[in-house]
Short mmCIF file of C-alpha atoms and ligand atoms in Angstrom, two decimals:
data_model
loop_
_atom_site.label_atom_id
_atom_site.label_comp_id
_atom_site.label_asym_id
_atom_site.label_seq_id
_atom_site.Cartn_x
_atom_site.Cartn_y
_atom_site.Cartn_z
CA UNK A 1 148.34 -92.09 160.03
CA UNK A 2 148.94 -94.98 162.43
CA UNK A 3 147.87 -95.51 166.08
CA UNK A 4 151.15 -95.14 166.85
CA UNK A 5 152.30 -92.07 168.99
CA UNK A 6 154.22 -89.48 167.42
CA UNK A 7 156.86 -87.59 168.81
CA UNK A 8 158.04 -84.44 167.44
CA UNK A 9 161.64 -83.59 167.95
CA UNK A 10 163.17 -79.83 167.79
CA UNK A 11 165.68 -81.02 164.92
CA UNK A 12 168.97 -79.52 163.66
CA UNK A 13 170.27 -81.55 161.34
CA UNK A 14 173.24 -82.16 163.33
CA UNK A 15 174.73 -85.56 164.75
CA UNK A 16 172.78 -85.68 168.36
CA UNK A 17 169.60 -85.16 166.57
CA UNK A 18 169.87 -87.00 163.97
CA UNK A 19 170.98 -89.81 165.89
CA UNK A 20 167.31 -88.87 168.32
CA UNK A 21 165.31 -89.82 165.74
CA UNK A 22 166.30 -93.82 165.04
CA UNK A 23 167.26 -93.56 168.64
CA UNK A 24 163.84 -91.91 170.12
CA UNK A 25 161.74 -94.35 168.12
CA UNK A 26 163.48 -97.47 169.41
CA UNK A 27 163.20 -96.54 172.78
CA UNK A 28 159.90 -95.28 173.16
CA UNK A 29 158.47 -96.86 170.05
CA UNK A 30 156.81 -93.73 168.83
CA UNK A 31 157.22 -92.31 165.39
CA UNK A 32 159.39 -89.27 164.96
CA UNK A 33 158.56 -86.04 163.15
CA UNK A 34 161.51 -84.13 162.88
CA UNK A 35 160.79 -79.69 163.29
CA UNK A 36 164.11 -77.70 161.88
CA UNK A 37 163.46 -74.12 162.70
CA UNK A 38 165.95 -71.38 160.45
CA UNK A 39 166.49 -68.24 163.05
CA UNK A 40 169.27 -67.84 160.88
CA UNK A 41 172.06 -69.43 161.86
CA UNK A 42 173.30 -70.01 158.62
CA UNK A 43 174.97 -73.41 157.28
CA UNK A 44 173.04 -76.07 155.53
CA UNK A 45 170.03 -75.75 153.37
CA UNK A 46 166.70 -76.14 155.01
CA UNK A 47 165.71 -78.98 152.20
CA UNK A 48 168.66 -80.84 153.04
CA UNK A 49 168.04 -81.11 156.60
CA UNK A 50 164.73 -81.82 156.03
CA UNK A 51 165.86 -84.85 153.57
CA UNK A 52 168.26 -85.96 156.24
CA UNK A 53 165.61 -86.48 159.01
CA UNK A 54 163.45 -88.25 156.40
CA UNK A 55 166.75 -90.78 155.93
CA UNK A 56 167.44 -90.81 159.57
CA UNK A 57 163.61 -92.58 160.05
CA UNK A 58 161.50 -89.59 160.22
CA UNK A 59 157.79 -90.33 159.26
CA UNK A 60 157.64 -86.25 158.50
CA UNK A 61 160.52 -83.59 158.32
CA UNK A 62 158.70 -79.68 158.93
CA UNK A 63 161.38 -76.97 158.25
CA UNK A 64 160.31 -73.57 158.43
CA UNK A 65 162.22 -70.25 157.50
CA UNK A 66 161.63 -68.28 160.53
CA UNK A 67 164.55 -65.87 160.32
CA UNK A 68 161.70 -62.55 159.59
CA UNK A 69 159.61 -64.11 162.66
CA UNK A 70 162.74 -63.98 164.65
CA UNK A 71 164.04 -60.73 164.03
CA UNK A 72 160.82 -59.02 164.08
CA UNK A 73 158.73 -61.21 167.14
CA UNK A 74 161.83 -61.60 168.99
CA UNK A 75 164.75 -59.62 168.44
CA UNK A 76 162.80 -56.25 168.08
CA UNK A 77 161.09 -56.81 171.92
CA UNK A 78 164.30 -58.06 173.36
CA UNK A 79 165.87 -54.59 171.42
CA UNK A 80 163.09 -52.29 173.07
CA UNK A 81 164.03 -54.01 176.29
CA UNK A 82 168.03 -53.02 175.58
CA UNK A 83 167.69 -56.83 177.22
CA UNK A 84 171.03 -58.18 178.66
CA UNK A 85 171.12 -60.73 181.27
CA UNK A 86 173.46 -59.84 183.93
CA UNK A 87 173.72 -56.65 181.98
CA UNK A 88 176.37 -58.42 179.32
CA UNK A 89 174.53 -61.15 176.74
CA UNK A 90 172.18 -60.36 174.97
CA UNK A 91 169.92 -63.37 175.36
CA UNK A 92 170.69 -64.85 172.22
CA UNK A 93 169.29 -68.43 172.72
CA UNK A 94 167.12 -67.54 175.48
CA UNK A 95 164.87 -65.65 172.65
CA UNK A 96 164.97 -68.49 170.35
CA UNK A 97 163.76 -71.33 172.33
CA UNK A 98 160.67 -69.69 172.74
CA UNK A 99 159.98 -69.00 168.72
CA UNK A 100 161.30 -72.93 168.10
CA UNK A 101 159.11 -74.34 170.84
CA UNK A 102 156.17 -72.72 168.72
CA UNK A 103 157.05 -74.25 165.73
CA UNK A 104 157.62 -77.06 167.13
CA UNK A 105 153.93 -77.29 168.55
CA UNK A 106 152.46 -75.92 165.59
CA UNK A 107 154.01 -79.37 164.41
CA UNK A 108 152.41 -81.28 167.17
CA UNK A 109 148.89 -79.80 166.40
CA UNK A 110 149.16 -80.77 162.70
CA UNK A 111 150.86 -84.29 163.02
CA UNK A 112 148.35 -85.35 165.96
CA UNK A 113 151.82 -85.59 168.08
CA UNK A 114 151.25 -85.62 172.05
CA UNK A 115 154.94 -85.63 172.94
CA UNK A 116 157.90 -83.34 172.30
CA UNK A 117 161.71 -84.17 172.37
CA UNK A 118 165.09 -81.78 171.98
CA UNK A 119 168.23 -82.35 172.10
CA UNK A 120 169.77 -80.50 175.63
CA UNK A 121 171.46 -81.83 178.23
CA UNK A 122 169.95 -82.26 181.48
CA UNK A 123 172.06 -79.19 182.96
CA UNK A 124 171.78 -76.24 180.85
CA UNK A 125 168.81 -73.50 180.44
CA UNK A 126 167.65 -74.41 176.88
CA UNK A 127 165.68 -77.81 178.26
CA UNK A 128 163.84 -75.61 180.78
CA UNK A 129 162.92 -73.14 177.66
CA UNK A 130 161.66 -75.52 175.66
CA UNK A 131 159.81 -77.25 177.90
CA UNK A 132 158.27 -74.46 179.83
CA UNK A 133 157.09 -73.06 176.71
CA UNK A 134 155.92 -76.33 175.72
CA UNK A 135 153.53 -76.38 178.28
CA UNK A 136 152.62 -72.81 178.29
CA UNK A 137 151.88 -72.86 174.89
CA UNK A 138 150.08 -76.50 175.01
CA UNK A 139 149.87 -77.92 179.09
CA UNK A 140 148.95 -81.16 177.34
CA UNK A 141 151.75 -81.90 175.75
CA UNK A 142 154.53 -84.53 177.34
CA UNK A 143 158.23 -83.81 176.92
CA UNK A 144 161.46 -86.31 176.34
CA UNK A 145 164.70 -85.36 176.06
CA UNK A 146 166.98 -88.27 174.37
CA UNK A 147 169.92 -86.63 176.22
CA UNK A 148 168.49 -86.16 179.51
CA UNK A 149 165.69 -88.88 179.78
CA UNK A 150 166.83 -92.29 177.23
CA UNK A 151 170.99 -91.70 177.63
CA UNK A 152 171.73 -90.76 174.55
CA UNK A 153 175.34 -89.90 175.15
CA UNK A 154 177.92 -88.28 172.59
CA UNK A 155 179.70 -91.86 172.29
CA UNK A 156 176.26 -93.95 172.00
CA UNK A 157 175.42 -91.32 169.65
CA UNK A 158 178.89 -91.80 167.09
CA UNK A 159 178.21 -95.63 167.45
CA UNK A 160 174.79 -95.55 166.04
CA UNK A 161 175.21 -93.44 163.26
CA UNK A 162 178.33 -95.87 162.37
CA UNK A 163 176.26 -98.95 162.67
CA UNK A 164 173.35 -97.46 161.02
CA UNK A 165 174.86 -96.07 158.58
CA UNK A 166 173.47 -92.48 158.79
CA UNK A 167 174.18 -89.75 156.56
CA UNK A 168 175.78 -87.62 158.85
CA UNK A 169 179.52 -86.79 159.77
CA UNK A 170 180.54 -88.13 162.90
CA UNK A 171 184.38 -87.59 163.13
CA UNK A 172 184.16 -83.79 163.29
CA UNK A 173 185.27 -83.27 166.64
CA UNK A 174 184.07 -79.93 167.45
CA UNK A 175 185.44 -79.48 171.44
CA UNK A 176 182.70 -76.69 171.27
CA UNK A 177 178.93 -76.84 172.17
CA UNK A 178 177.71 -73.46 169.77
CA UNK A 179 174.55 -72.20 169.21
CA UNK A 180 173.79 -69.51 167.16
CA UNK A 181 171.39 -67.36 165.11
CA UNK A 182 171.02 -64.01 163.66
CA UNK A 183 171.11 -62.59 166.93
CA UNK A 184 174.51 -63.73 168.07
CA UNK A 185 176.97 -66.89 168.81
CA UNK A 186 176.95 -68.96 171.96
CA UNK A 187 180.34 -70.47 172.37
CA UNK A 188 181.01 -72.81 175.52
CA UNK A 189 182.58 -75.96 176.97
CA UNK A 190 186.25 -77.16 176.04
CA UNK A 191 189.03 -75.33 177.46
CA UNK A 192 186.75 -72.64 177.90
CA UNK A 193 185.81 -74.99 181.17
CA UNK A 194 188.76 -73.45 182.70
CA UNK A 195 187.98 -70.11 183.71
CA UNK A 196 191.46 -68.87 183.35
CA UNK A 197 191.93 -70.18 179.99
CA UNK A 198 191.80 -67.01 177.11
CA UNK A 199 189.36 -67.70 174.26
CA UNK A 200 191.54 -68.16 171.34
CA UNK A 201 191.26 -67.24 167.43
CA UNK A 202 189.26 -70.13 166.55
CA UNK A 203 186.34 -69.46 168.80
CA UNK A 204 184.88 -66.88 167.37
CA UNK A 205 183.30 -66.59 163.73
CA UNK A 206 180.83 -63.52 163.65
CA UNK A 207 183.49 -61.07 164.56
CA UNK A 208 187.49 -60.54 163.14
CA UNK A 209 190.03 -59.28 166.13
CA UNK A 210 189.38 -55.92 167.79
CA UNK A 211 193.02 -55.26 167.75
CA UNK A 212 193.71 -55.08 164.08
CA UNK A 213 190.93 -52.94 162.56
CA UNK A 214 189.93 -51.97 159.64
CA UNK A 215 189.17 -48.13 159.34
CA UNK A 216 186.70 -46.87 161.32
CA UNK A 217 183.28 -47.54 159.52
CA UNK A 218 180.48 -44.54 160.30
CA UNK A 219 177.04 -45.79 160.49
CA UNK A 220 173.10 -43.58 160.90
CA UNK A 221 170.70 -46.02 162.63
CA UNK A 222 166.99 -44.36 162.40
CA UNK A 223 164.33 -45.95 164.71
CA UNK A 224 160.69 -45.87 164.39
CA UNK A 225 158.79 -46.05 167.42
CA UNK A 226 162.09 -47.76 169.13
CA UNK A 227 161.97 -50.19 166.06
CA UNK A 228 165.49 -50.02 163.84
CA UNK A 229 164.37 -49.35 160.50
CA UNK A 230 166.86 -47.91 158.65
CA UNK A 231 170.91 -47.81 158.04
CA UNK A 232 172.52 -44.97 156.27
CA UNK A 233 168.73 -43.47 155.08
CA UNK A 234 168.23 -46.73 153.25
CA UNK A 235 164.78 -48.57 154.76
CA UNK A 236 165.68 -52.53 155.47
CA UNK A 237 163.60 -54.44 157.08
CA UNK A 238 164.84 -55.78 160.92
CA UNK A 239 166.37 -58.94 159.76
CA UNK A 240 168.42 -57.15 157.01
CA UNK A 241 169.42 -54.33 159.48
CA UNK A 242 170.94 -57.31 161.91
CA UNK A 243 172.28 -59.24 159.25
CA UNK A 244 174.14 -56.01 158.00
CA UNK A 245 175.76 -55.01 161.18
CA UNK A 246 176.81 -58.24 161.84
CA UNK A 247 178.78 -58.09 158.84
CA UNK A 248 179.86 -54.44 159.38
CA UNK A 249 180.27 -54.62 163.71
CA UNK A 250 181.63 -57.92 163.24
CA UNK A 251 184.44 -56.58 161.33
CA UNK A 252 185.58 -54.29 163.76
CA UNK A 253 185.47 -56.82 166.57
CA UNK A 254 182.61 -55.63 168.16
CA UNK A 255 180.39 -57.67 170.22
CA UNK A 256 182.69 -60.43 172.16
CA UNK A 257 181.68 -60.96 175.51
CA UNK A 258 183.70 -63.66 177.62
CA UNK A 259 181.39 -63.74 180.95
CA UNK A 260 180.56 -65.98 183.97
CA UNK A 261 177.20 -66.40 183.76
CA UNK A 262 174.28 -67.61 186.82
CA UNK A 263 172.21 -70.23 184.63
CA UNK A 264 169.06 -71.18 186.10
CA UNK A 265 170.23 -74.54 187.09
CA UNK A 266 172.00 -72.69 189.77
CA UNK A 267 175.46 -73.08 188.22
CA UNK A 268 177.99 -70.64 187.21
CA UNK A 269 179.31 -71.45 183.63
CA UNK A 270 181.63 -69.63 181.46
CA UNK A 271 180.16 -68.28 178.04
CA UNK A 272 181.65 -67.04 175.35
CA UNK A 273 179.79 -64.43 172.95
CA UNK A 274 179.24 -62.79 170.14
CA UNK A 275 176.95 -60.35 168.73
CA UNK A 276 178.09 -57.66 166.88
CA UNK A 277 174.77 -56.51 165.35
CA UNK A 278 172.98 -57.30 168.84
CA UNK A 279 175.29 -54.84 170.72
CA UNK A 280 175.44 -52.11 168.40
CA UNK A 281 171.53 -51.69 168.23
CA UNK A 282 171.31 -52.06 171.35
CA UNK A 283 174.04 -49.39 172.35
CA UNK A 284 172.30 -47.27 169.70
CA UNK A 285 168.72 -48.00 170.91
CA UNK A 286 169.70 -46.62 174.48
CA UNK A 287 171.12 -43.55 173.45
CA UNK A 288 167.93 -42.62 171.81
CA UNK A 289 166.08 -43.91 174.81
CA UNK A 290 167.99 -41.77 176.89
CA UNK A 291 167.47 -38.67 174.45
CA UNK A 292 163.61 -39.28 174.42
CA UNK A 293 162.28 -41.09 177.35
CA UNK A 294 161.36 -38.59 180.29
CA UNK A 295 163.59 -39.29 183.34
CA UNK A 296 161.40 -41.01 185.73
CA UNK A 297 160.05 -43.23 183.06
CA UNK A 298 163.86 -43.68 181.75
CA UNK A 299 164.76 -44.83 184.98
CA UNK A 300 162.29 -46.99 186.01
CA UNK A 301 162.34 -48.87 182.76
CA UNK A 302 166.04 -49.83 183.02
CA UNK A 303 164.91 -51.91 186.28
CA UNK A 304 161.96 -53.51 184.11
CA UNK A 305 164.74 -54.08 181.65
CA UNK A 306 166.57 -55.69 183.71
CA UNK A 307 163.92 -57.93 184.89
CA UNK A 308 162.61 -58.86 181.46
CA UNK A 309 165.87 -60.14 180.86
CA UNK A 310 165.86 -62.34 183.69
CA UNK A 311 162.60 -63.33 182.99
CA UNK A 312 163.32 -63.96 179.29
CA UNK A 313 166.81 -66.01 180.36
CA UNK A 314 164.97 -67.87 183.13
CA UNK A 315 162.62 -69.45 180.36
CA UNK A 316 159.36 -66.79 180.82
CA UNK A 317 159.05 -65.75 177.41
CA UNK A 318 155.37 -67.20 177.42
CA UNK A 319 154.59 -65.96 181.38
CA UNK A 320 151.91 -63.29 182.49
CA UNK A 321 154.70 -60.80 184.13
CA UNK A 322 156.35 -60.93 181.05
CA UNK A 323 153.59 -59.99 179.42
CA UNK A 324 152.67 -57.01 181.41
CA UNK A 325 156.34 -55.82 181.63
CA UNK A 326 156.31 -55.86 177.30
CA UNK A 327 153.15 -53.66 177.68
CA UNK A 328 154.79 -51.37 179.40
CA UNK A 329 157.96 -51.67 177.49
CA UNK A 330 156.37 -51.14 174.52
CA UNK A 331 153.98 -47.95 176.25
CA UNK A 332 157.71 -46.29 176.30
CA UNK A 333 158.34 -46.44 173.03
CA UNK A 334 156.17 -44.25 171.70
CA UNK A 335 158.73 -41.29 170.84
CA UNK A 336 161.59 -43.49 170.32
CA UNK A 337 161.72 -42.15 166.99
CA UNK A 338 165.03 -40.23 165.46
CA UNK A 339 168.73 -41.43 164.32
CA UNK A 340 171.83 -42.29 166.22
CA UNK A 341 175.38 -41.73 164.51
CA UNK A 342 178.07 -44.06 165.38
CA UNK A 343 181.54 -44.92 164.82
CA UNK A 344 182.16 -48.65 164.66
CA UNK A 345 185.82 -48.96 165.44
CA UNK A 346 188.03 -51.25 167.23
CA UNK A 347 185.80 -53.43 168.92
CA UNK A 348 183.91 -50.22 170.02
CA UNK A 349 180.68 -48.48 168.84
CA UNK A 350 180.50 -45.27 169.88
CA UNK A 351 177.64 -43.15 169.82
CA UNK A 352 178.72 -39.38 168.21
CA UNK A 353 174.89 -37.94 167.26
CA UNK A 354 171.73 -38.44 167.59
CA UNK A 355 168.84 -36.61 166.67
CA UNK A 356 164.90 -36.73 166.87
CA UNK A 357 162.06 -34.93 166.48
CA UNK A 358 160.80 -35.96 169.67
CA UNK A 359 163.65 -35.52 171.53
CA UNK A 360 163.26 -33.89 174.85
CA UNK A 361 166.59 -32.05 175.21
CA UNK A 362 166.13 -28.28 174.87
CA UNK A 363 168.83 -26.62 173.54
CA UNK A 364 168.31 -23.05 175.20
CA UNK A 365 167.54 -24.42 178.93
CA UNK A 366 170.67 -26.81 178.28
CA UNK A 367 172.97 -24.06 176.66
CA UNK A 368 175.61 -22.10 179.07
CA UNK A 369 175.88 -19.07 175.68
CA UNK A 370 173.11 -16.53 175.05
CA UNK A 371 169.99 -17.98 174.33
CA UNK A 372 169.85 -19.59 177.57
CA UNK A 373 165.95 -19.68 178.72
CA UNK A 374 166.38 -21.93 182.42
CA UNK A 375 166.30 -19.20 185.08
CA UNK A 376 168.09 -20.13 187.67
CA UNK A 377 167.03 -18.01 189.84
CA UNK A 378 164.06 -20.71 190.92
CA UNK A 379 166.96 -23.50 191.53
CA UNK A 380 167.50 -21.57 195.10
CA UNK A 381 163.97 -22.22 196.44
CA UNK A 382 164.11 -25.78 194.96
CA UNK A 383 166.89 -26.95 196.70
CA UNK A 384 165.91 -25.42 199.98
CA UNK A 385 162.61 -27.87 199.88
CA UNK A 386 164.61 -30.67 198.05
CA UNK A 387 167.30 -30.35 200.96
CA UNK A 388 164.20 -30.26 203.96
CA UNK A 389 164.27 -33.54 204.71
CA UNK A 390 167.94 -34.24 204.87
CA UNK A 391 167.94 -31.01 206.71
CA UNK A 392 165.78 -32.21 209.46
CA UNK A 393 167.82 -35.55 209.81
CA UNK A 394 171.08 -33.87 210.50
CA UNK A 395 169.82 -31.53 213.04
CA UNK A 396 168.24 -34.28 214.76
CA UNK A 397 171.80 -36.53 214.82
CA UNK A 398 173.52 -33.54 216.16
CA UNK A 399 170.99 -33.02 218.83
CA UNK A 400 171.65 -37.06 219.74
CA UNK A 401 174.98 -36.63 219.35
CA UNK A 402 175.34 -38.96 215.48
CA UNK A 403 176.70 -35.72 213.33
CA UNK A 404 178.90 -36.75 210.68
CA UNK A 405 182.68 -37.04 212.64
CA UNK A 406 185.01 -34.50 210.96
CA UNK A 407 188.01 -35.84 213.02
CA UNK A 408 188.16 -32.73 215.45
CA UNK A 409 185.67 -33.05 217.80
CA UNK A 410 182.04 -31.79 217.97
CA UNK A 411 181.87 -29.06 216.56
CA UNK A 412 178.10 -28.32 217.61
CA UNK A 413 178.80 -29.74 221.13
CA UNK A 414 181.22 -27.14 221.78
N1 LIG B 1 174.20 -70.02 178.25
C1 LIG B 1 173.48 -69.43 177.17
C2 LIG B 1 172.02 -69.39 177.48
O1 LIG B 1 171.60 -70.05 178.36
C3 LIG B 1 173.78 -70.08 175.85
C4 LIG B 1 173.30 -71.48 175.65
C5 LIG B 1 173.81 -71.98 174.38
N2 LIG B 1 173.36 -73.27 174.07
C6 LIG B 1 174.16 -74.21 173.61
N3 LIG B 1 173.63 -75.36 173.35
N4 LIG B 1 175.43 -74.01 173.39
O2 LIG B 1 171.25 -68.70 176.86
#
C-alpha cells in the first residue's frame, strides 16, 4: 500500500465509470479501487468487469455476487411492505443503492479507502442513496461524484476513452439512462422527456407486449411467514422465485408502469418500468395479507406501507424510522402463511384462490346458505351505538338550523 489516498468507486463496467477511474485519479490524485456489485442485472461477467477496471487504472477491482443478498435482504422487506412509491414502482433502484453502498464500504474498510465516488448525476435520487447510506453506514467517509463534483460529462467521457485507448465501447449510443436488477427495469430520459411521447417497442426488455399474449399461464405462490417460498409446490429459494416470474409475468406483459414520478430533488420526471416478477408477488402478497391480517392491523399497515416506501425512495434505507416501521412490518407477518392462485394473462395477474391455514375468513359467519353461524340479530344493537354519535350531531344541526338541505324546505322547521 502507498500513502496515497484511495478512492473507491461504485463501478459498472460501463463507459461513465470506466472512464471515473483514469479520470478520478487525475483529478484528485487518489488511487481508484473499483466495487462492481451483481443484484442481477444480467449482462457481462463479473470477472470481466473486474479485469476491465484493472485496465482502466484500478489499483484493485472487488466484484461481489450479491444477487441472494438482494433478493433475500432487500426484495423480501420491500415485498412484506407491498412497497410502491406513489403506490405504482416498486422501488427498484431505491432498494439497491442501499445493498451497493454496503459493498462498497465493506471495500473502503478493507482497502484503507476514506473516500467514495459513483457515477450519478447531480439531479437524480441515486447520489442522495448512496451517499446517505455512505454516511450512515460509515459518517467518516467523504464522497465524490465524477459526474456531479470533477465534470465528467458524457462527451469528456467518449474523448478519454478514445485518447486513452480504453477497452470499452463508446459509439453505442443508447438515448436511454437504464438501470436494472432482478427486481425490475428503470427506463428514462430520451423521448421519454416528453411527457406525451408513448414508450415504444424498444424500451422495454423484461416484458413482451400485453396485447398479443400467449395463453394464459396459471401460477400457486405459497408464502411462509409473508416470505414467497414456493411456485407450483416446488420450494425455490427468493431469488429463483423472482427470476422465474420475470420470465413467466414478463411474457404476458405484466409489470409496465409509465408514471410521473416526485423525485426527491423536488422534480417531476417521467419513468418508465418494468417488473413483472415485482408486481405479481406483490399483488399476490396482498391478497394473502388481506386474507390473514386482522382489519385494524390490515389497515393501519397499508399507511406504514406507504411510508416505508417513501422512506425507502427518499434514501432512508439505513434510518431509525425505518427501522422501527420494518419491526412492525415484520410483527404482521406472522400468519402470512398459505398460497395464492393466479392467472397471469394479458398484462394482468389476477388473483382466483387463495388459501391458508391461518386465514381469518370463516366460512359459516361469511356464508348467506345453511350453516350460517353470525346472528344477526346483535347487528341491531350495534348499529344503534355505532350510529350515537352521528346521531347526536344531526339533531344538534337541525336544532341550529345546518340539517342536510333536501331541496324542499325544512322539514323539521315546519
Ligand atoms: N427514478 C427511479 C428511482 O429514483 C429510477 C432511477 C434509475 N436510475 C437510473 N440511473 N436510470 O428510483
Amino acid at each position: 500500500m502507498t500513502d496515497k489516498n484511495r478512492i473507491v468507486l461504485a463501478y459498472s463496467g460501463g463507459l461513465d465509470t470506466s472512464v471515473a477511474i483514469g479520470w478520478i485519479g487525475e483529478q484528485t490524485g487518489s488511487e481508484v479501487i473499483a466495487v462492481a456489485v451483481d443484484v442481477g442485472q444480467g449482462g457481462e461477467d463479473l470477472e470481466v468487469i473486474r479485469q476491465r477496471a484493472l485496465d482502466c487504472g484500478a489499483v484493485e477491482a472487488y466484484v461481489a455476487d450479491a444477487r441472494e443478498e438482494f433478493a433475500d435482504d432487500y426484495c423480501i422487506p420491500a415485498l412484506k411492505a407491498n412497497g410502491l412509491y406513489q403506490g405504482k414502482y416498486p422501488l427498484v433502484s431505491a432498494i439497491s443503492r442501499p445493498l451497493i453502498a454496503k459493498h462498497l464500504v465493506r471495500a473502503a474498510r478493507q482497502f484503507g479507502a476514506t473516500t467514495m465516488a459513483h457515477g450519478c448525476t447531480g439531479k437524480g435520487n441515486d447520489q442522495v442513496r448512496f451517499e446517505v447510506s455512505f454516511t450512515s453506514m460509515a459518517p467518516d467517509l467523504n464522497c465524490i461524484s465524477p459526474v456531479r463534483d470533477l465534470a465528467l460529462t458524457r462527451d469528456v467521457a467518449i474523448d478519454y476513452a478514445t485518447k486513452h485507448d480504453l477497452p470499452i465501447e463508446t459509439t453505442k449510443n443508447n438515448p436511454f439512462s437504464i438501470d436494472q436488477n432482478v427486481w425490475g427495469r428503470a427506463i428514462e430520459t430520451g423521448f421519454l422527456e416528453d411527457l406525451w411521447n408513448a414508450p415504444t417497442k424498444d424500451v422495454y426488455s423484461y416484458t413482451d407486449d400485453p396485447t398479443y399474449p400467449p395463453l394464459p399461464d396459471e401460477v400457486v405462490i405459497s408464502f411462509e411467514q409473508g416470505v414467497p417460498v414456493a411456485l407450483d409446490g416446488k420450494q425455490m429459494s427468493m431469488l429463483e422465485i423472482i427470476q422465474e416470474l420475470n420470465r413467466r409475468g414478463g411474457a404476458q406483459g405484466i409489470g409496465r408502469i409509465d408514471i410521473v414520478e416526485d423525485r426527491l430533488v423536488g422534480i417531476k420526471s417521467r419513468e418508465i418500468y418494468e417488473a413483472p416478477g415485482a408486481m405479481v408477488l406483490i399483488e399476490a402478497h396482498k391478497e394473502l395479507e388481506n386474507v390473514t391480517i386482522e382489519r385494524e392491523q390490515a389497515r393501519f399497515k397499508s399507511r406504514v406501507d406507504e411510508r416505508w416506501a417513501e422512506l425507502v425512495y427518499d434514501a432512508q434505507w439505513f434510518s431509525p424510522l425505518k427501522g422501527s416501521l420494518d419491526a412492525f412490518i415484520e410483527d404482521t407477518q406472522r400468519y402470512v402463511t398459505g398460497d395464492v392462485r393466479m392467472t397471469l394473462h394479458a398484462g394482468r395477474a389476477t388473483v382466483t384462490g387463495r388459501r391458508s391455514d391461518s386465514s381469518l375468513y370463516d366460512f359459516n359467519l361469511a356464508t348467506y346458505e345453511t350453516g350460517d353461524t353470525f346472528d344477526q340479530s346483535h347487528s341491531r344493537g350495534f348499529i344503534e351505538i355505532y350510529g350515537m354519535a352521528a346521531k347526536l350531531a344531526a339533531a344538534r344541526d337541525v336544532r341550529f338550523g345546518n340539517g342536510v338541505d333536501f331541496g324542499v324546505g325544512n322539514l323539521a322547521n315546519e
